[in-house]
Short mmCIF file of C-alpha atoms in Angstrom, two decimals:
data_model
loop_
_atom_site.label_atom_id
_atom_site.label_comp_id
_atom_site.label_asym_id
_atom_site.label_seq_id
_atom_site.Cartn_x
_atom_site.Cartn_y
_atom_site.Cartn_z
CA UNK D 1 -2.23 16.92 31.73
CA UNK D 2 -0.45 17.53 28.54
CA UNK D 3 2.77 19.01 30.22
CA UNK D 4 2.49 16.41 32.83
CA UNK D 5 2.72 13.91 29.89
CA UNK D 6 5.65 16.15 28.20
CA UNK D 7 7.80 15.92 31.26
CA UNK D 8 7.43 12.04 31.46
CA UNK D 9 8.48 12.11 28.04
CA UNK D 10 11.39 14.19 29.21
CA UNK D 11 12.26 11.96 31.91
CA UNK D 12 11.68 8.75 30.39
CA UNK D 13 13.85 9.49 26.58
CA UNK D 14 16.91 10.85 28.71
CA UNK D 15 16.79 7.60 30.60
CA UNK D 16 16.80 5.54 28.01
CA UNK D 17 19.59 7.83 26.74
CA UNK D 18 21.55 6.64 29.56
CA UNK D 19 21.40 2.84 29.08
CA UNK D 20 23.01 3.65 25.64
CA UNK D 21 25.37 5.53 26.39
CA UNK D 22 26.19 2.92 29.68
CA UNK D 23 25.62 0.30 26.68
CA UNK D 24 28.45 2.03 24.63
CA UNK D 25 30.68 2.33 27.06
CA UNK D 26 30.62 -1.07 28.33
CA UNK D 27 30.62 -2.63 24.66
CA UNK D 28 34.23 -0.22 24.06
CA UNK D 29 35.57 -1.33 27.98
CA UNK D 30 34.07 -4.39 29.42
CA UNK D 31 36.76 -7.56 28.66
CA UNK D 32 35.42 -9.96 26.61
CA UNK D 33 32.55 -10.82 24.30
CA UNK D 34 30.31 -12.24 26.40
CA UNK D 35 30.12 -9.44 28.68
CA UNK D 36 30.35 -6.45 26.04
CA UNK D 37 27.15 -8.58 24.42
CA UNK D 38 25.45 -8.20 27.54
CA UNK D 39 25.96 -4.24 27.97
CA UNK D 40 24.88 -4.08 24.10
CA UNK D 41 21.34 -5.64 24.82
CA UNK D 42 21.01 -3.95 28.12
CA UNK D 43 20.78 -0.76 25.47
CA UNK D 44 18.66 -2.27 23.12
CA UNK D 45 15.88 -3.45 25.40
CA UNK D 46 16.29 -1.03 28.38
CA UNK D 47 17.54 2.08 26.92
CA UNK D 48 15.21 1.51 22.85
CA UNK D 49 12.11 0.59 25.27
CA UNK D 50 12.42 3.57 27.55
CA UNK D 51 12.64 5.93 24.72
CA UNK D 52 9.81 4.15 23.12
CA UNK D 53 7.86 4.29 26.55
CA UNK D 54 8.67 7.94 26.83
CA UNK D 55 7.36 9.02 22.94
CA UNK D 56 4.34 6.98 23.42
CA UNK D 57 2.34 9.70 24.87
CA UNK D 58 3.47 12.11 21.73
CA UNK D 59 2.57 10.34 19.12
CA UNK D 60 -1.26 9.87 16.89
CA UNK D 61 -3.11 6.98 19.22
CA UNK D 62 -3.32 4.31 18.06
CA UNK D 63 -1.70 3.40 15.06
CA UNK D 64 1.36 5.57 15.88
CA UNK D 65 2.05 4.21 19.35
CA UNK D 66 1.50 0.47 17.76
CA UNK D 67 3.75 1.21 15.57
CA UNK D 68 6.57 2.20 18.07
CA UNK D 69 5.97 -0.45 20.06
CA UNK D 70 6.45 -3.06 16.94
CA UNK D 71 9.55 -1.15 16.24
CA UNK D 72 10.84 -2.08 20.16
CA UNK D 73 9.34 -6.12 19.80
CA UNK D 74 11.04 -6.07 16.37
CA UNK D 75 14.30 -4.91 17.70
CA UNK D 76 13.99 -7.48 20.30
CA UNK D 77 13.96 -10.08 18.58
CA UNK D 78 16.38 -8.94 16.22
CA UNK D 79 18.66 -8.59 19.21
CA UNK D 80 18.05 -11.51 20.88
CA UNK D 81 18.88 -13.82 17.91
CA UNK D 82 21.88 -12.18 17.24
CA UNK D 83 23.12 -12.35 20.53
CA UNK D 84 22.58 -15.87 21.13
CA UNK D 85 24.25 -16.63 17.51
CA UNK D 86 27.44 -14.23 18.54
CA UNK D 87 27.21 -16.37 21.69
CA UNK D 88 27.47 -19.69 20.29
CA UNK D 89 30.41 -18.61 18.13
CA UNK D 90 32.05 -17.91 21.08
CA UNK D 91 31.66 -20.72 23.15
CA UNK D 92 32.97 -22.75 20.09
CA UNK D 93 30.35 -23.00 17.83
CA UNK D 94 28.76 -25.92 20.12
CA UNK D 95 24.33 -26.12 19.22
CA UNK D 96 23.14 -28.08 22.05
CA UNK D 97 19.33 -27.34 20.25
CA UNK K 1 20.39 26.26 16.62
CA UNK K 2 24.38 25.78 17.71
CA UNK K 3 23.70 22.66 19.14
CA UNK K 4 21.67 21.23 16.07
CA UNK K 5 24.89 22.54 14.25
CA UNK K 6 26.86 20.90 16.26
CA UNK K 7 24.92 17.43 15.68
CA UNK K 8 25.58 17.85 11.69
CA UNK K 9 29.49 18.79 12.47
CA UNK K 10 29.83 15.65 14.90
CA UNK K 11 27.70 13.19 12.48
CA UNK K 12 30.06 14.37 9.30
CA UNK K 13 33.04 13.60 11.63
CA UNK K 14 32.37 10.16 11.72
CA UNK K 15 30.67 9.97 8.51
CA UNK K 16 34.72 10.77 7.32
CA UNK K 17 36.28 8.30 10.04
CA UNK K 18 33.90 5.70 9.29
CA UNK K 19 34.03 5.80 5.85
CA UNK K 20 38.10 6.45 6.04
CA UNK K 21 37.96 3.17 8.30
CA UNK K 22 36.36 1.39 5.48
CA UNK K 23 39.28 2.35 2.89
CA UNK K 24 41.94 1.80 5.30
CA UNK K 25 41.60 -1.07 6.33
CA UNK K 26 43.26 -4.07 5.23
CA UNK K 27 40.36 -7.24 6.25
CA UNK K 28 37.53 -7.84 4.19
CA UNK K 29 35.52 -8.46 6.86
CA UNK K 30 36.39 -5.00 9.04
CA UNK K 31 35.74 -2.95 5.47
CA UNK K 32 32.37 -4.51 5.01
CA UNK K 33 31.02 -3.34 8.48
CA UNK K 34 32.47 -0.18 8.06
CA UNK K 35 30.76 0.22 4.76
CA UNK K 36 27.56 -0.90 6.70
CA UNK K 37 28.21 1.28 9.28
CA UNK K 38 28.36 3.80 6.96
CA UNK K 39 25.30 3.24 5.11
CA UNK K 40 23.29 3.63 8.50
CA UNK K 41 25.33 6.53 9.74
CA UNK K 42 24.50 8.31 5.93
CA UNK K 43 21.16 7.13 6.34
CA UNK K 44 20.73 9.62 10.00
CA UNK K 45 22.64 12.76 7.77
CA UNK K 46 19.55 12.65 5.18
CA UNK K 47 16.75 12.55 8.00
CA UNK K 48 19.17 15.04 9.74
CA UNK K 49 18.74 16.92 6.53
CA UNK K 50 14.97 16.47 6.47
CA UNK K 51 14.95 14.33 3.86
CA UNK K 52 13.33 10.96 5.34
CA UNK K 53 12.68 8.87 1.28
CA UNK K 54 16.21 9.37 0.83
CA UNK K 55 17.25 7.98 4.65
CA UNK K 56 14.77 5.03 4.20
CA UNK K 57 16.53 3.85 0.62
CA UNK K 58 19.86 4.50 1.95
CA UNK K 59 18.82 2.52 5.35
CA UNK K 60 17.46 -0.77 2.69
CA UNK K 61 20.12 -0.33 0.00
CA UNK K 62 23.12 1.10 1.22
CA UNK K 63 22.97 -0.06 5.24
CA UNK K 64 21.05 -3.78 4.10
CA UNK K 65 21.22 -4.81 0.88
CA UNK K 66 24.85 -3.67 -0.79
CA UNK K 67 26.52 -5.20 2.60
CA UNK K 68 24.86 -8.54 2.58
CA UNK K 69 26.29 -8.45 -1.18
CA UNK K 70 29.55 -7.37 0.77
CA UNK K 71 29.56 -9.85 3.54
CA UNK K 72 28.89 -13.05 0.77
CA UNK K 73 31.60 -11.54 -1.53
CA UNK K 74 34.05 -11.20 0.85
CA UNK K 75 33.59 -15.02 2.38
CA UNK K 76 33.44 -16.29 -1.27
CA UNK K 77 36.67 -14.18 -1.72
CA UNK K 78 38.08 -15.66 1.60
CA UNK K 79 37.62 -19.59 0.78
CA UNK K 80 38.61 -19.07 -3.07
CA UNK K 81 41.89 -16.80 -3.23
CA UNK K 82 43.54 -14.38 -0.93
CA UNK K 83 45.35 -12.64 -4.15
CA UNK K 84 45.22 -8.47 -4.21
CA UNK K 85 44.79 -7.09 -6.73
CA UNK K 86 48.54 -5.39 -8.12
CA UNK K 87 49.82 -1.91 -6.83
CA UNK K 88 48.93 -0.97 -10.73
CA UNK K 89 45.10 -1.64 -10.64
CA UNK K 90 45.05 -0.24 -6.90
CA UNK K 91 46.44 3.10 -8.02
CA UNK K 92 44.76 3.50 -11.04
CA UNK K 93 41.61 2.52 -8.97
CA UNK K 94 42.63 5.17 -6.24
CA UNK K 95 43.05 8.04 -8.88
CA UNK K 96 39.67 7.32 -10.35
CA UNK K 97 38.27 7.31 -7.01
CA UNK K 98 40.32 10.43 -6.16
CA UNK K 99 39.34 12.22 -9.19
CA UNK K 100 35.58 11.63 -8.85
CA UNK K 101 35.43 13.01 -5.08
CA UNK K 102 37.41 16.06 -6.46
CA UNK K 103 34.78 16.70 -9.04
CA UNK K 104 31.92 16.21 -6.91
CA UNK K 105 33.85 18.52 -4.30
CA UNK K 106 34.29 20.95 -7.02
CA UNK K 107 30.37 20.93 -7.94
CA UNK K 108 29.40 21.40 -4.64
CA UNK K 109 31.50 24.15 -4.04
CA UNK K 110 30.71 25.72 -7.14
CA UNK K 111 26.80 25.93 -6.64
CA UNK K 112 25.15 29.59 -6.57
CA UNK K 113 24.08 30.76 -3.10
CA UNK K 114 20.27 30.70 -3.82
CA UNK K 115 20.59 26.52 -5.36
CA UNK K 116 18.04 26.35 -8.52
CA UNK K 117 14.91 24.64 -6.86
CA UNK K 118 12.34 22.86 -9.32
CA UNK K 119 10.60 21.71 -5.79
CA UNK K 120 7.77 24.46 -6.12
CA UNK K 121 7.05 23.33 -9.85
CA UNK K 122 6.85 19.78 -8.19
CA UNK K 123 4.63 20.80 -5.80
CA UNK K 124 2.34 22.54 -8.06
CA UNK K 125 1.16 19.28 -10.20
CA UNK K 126 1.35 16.61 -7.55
CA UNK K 127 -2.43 17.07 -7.23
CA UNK K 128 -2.30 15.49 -10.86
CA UNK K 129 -0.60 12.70 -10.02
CA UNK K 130 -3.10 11.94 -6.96
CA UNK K 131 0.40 11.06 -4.52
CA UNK K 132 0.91 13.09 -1.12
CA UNK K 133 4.57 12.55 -0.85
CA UNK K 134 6.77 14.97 -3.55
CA UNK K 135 9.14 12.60 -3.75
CA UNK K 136 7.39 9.74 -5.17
CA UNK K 137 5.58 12.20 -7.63
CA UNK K 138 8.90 12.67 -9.05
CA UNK K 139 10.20 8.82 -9.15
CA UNK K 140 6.60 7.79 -10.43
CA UNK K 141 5.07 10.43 -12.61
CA UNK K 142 7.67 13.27 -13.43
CA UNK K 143 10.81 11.02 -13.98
CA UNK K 144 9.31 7.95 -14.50
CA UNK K 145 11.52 7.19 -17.38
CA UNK K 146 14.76 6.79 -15.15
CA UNK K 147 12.73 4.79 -12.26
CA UNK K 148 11.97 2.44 -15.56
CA UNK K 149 15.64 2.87 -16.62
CA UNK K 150 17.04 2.09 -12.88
CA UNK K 151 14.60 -1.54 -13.00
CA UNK K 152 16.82 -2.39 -16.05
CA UNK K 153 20.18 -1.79 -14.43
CA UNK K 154 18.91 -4.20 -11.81
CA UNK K 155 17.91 -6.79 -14.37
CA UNK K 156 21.59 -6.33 -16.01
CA UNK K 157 22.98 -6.84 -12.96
CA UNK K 158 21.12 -10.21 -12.39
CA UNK K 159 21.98 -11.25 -15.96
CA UNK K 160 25.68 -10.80 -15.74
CA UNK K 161 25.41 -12.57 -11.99
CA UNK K 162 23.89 -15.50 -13.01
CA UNK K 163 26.16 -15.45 -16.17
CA UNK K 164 28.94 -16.15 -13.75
CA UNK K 165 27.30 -19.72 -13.24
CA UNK K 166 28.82 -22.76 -14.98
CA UNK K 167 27.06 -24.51 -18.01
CA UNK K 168 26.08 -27.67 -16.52
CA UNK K 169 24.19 -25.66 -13.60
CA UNK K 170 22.34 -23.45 -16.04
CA UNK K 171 18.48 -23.43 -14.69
CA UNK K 172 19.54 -24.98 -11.29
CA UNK K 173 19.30 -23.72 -7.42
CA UNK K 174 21.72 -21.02 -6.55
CA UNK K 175 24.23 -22.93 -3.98
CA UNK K 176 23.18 -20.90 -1.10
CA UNK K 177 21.64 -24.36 1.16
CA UNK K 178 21.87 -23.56 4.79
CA UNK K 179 18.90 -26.37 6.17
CA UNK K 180 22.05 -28.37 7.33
CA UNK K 181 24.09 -25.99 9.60
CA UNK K 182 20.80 -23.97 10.99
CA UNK K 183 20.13 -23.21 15.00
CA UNK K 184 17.31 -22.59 17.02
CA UNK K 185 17.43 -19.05 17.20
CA UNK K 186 17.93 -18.00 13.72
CA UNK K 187 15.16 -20.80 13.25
CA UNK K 188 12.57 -19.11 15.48
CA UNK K 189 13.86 -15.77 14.29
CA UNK K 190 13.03 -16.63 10.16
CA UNK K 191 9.53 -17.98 11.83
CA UNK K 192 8.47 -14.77 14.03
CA UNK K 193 10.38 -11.93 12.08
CA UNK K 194 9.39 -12.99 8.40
CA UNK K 195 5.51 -12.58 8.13
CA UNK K 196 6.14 -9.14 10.12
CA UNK K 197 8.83 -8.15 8.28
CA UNK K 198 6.47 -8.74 4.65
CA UNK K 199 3.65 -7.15 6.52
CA UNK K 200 6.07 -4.30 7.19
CA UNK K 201 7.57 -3.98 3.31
CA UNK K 202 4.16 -3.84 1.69
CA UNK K 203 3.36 -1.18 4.20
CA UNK K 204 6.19 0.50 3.19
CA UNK K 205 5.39 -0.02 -0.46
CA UNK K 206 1.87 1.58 0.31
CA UNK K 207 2.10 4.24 2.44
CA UNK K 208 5.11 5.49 -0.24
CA UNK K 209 2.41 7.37 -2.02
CA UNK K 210 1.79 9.81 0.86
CA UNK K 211 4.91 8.98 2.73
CA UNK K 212 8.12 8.24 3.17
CA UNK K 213 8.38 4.74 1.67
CA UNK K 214 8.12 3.30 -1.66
CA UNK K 215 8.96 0.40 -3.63
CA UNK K 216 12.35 0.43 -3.36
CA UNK K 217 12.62 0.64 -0.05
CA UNK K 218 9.58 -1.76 0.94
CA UNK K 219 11.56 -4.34 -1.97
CA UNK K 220 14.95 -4.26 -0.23
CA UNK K 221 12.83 -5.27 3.27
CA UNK K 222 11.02 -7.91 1.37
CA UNK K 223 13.85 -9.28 0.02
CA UNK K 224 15.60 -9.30 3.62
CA UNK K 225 12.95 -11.31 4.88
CA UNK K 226 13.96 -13.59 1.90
CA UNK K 227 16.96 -14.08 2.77
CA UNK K 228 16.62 -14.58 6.44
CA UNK K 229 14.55 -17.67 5.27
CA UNK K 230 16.89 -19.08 3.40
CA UNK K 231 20.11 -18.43 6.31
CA UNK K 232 17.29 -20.34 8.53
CA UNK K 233 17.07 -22.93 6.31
CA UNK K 234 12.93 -23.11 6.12
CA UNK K 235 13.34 -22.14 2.30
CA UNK K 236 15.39 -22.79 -0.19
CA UNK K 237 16.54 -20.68 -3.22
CA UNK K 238 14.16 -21.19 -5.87
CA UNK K 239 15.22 -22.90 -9.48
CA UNK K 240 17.10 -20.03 -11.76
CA UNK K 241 15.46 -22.14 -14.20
CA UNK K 242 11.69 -21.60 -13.50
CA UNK K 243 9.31 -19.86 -15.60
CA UNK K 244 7.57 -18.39 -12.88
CA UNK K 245 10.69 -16.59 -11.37
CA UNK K 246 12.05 -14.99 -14.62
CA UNK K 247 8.32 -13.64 -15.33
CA UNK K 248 8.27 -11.76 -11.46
CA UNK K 249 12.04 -10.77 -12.24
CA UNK K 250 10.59 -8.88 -14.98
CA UNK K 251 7.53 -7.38 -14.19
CA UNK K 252 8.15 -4.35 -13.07
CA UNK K 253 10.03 -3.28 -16.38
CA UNK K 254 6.87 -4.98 -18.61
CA UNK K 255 4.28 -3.36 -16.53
CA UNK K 256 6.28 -0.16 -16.82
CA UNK K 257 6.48 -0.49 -20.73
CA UNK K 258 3.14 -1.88 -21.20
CA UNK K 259 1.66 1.48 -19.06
CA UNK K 260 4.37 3.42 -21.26
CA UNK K 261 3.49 2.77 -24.99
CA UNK K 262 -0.11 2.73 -23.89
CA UNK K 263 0.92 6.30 -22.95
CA UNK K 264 0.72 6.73 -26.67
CA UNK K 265 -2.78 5.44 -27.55
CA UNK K 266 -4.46 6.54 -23.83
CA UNK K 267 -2.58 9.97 -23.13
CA UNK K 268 -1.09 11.25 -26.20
CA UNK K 269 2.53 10.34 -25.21
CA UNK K 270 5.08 7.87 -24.30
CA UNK K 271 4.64 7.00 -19.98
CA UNK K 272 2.24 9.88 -19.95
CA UNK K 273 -0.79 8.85 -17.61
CA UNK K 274 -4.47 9.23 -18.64
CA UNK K 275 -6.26 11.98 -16.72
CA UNK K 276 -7.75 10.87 -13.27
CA UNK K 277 -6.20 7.64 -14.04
CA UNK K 278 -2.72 8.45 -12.77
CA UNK K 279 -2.89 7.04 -9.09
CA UNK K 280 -4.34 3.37 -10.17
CA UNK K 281 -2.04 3.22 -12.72
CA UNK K 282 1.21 3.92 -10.43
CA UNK K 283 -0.10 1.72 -8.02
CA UNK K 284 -0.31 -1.29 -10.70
CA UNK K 285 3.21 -0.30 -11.45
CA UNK K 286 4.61 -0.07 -8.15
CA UNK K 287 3.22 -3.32 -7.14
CA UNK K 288 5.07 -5.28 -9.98
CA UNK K 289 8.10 -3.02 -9.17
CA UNK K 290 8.05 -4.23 -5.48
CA UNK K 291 7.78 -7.81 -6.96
CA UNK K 292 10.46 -7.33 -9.13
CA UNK K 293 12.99 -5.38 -6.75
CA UNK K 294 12.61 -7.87 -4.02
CA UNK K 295 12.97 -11.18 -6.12
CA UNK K 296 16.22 -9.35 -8.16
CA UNK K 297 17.47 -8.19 -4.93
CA UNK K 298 17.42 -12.23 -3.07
CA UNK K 299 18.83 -13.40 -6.65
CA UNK K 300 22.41 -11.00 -6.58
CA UNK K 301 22.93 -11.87 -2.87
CA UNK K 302 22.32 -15.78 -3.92
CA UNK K 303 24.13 -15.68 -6.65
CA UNK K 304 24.40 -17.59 -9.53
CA UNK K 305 23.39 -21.17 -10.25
CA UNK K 306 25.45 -23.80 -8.16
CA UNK K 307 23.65 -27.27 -8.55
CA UNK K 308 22.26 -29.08 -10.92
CA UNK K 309 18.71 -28.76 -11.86
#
């Protein structure tokens, strides 16, 4: 069971490896803001929540694994905010709130 | 082994490039996010160097606090004068910073094989001072004095920022108003991330007696969450002139005296803790100190008086 669990772990962190480093590159080569923004939160919600996913099973239940997950949800929002306030900047400042 | 070798070369790579970055070049706005970037990148060398208090401070102070202080400075220095300082004060200023690097180079270089280690000494009393973590035994019991000390440099600081205010503001809000110019998503943000975010910092402040954490770092996320509330616009600065503000500015340095000269009378000497005592009485300390760290820390960013009382 426990090995079973370690190679998920495995499996899951190196994916969520990838979506950062496929976040990175597309922040350094995609053309404009709008665009590198998206490859930027593709990494923070794909790529942070897959590597959260994958420790989930390694860590002291339950306080541990809560607290990884608050760490994603945290990060989330975090990311979300700032994305929409880059975005508005962009499109010229214009709050249609 | 080669490839966690391999990590440290790479991260001290661009620790240099980032930090070069940040000298370089010539916008206030590119330095500042290199400095931040910094701060975080330094932040990953001390857990990379197993060293997780240190990371957490560096994360607060040097990745949070110093470049909101950064970011404010720079736009204040952006609407008010675009004047450099003159190629005399920049070289004299490089030198300085030229010859301090040297000398920390030097010391570094010149440290014996087998570094003196007081960490087993440490180790030995912590049971005295009823903490888990080593690291807080030393900020709060062993070398309390300059945690005390480091409160008052904070406090100076404050004082000479909001002695940059001008007469007829004295006691007034800081002119740091955002209600007008807020949108929806830093609005929900300030509503969702804040009560999580104090939640988090007194967790912080807690578990720093066991853990990585403390009140320095659990202060700094406190006083983020300030902040955030007032670039929302659902709080406003409080008055500089309020009683209750300059008594929570300094309560961390009374409680620390108070606990100090009754050192004297309780334990035979000055900060010394009374026997069985010492965990309570940290905790009492460290709870005004979190106080104290997070109010100082949202009243430098602010900044100094700007309307009238």
């Amino acid at each position: 069971m426990s090995e079973a669990l370690d190679v998920f772990t495995r499996i899951a962190v190196s994916l969520g490896a990838m979506f950062f480093l496929a976040g990175t590159v597309g922040l350094l080569r995609f053309p404009d803001t709008l665009s590198r923004l998206h490859a930027l939160t593709k990494a923070d919600n794909l790529g942070l929540g897959l590597i959260v996913l994958g420790l989930l099973p390694q860590v002291a239940w339950p306080f541990g694994a809560l607290k990884l997950v608050l760490v994603w949800v945290l990060v989330l929002a975090a990311s979300a905010a700032s994305s929409q306030l880059v975005a508005r900047k962009v499109r010229g400042g214009k709050d249609r709130s | 082994m080669n490839a966690v070798y391999g990590l440290f070369a790479g991260l001290s790579a661009l620790l240099l490039v980032v930090a070069g970055f940040a000298v370089v070049t010539r916008r206030h706005f590119a330095a500042v996010v290199g400095f931040t970037a910094f701060g975080l990148l330094l932040s990953l060398a001390w857990v990379a160097l197993a060293a997780p208090d240190v990371a957490l401070t560096e994360a607060a102070v040097g990745g949070g606090v110093t470049g909101v202080l950064l970011l404010s400075a720079s736009v204040q220095m952006r609407a008010k004068m675009e004047v450099l300082p003159s190629w005399g004060v920049r070289f004299i200023a490089a030198v300085l910073a030229a010859i301090v690097t040297a000398g920390l180079m030097l010391v570094v270089l010149m440290l014996p094989d087998e570094a003196p280690t007081l960490a087993p000494a440490a180790k030995e009393s912590l049971a005295f001072t009823g903490m888990g973590n080593p690291a807080t035994a030393v900020l709060m019991a062993y070398r309390a004095l300059d945690t005390m000390l480091e409160k008052v440099v904070l406090l100076l600081a404050l004082v000479a920022v909001w002695s940059l205010g001008r007469d007829h503001f004295w006691g007034g809000r800081p002119d740091f108003d955002f209600s007008t110019q807020t949108s929806g998503p830093l609005l929900l943000l300030a509503r969702v991330l804040v009560p999580v975010g104090v939640l988090v910092g007194i967790y912080l402040f807690w578990v720093g007696a066991d853990e990585p954490g403390g009140a320095f770092a659990g202060g700094a996320l406190i006083a983020a969450m300030g902040l955030l509330a007032f670039f929302a616009g659902v709080a406003r600065p409080p008055l500089v002139g309020s009683g209750w503000l300059r008594w929570a500015v300094v309560a961390g340095i009374a409680v620390f005296l108070i606990v100090g000269f009754g050192g004297f009378w309780g334990a035979g000497d000055f900060l010394a803790y009374p026997d069985g005592l010492a965990k309570p009485v940290i905790v009492v300390i460290e709870v005004a100190m979190t106080l104290s760290i997070a109010l100082t820390l949202v009243l430098l960013v602010v900044g100094p008086p700007g309307r009238r009382p």
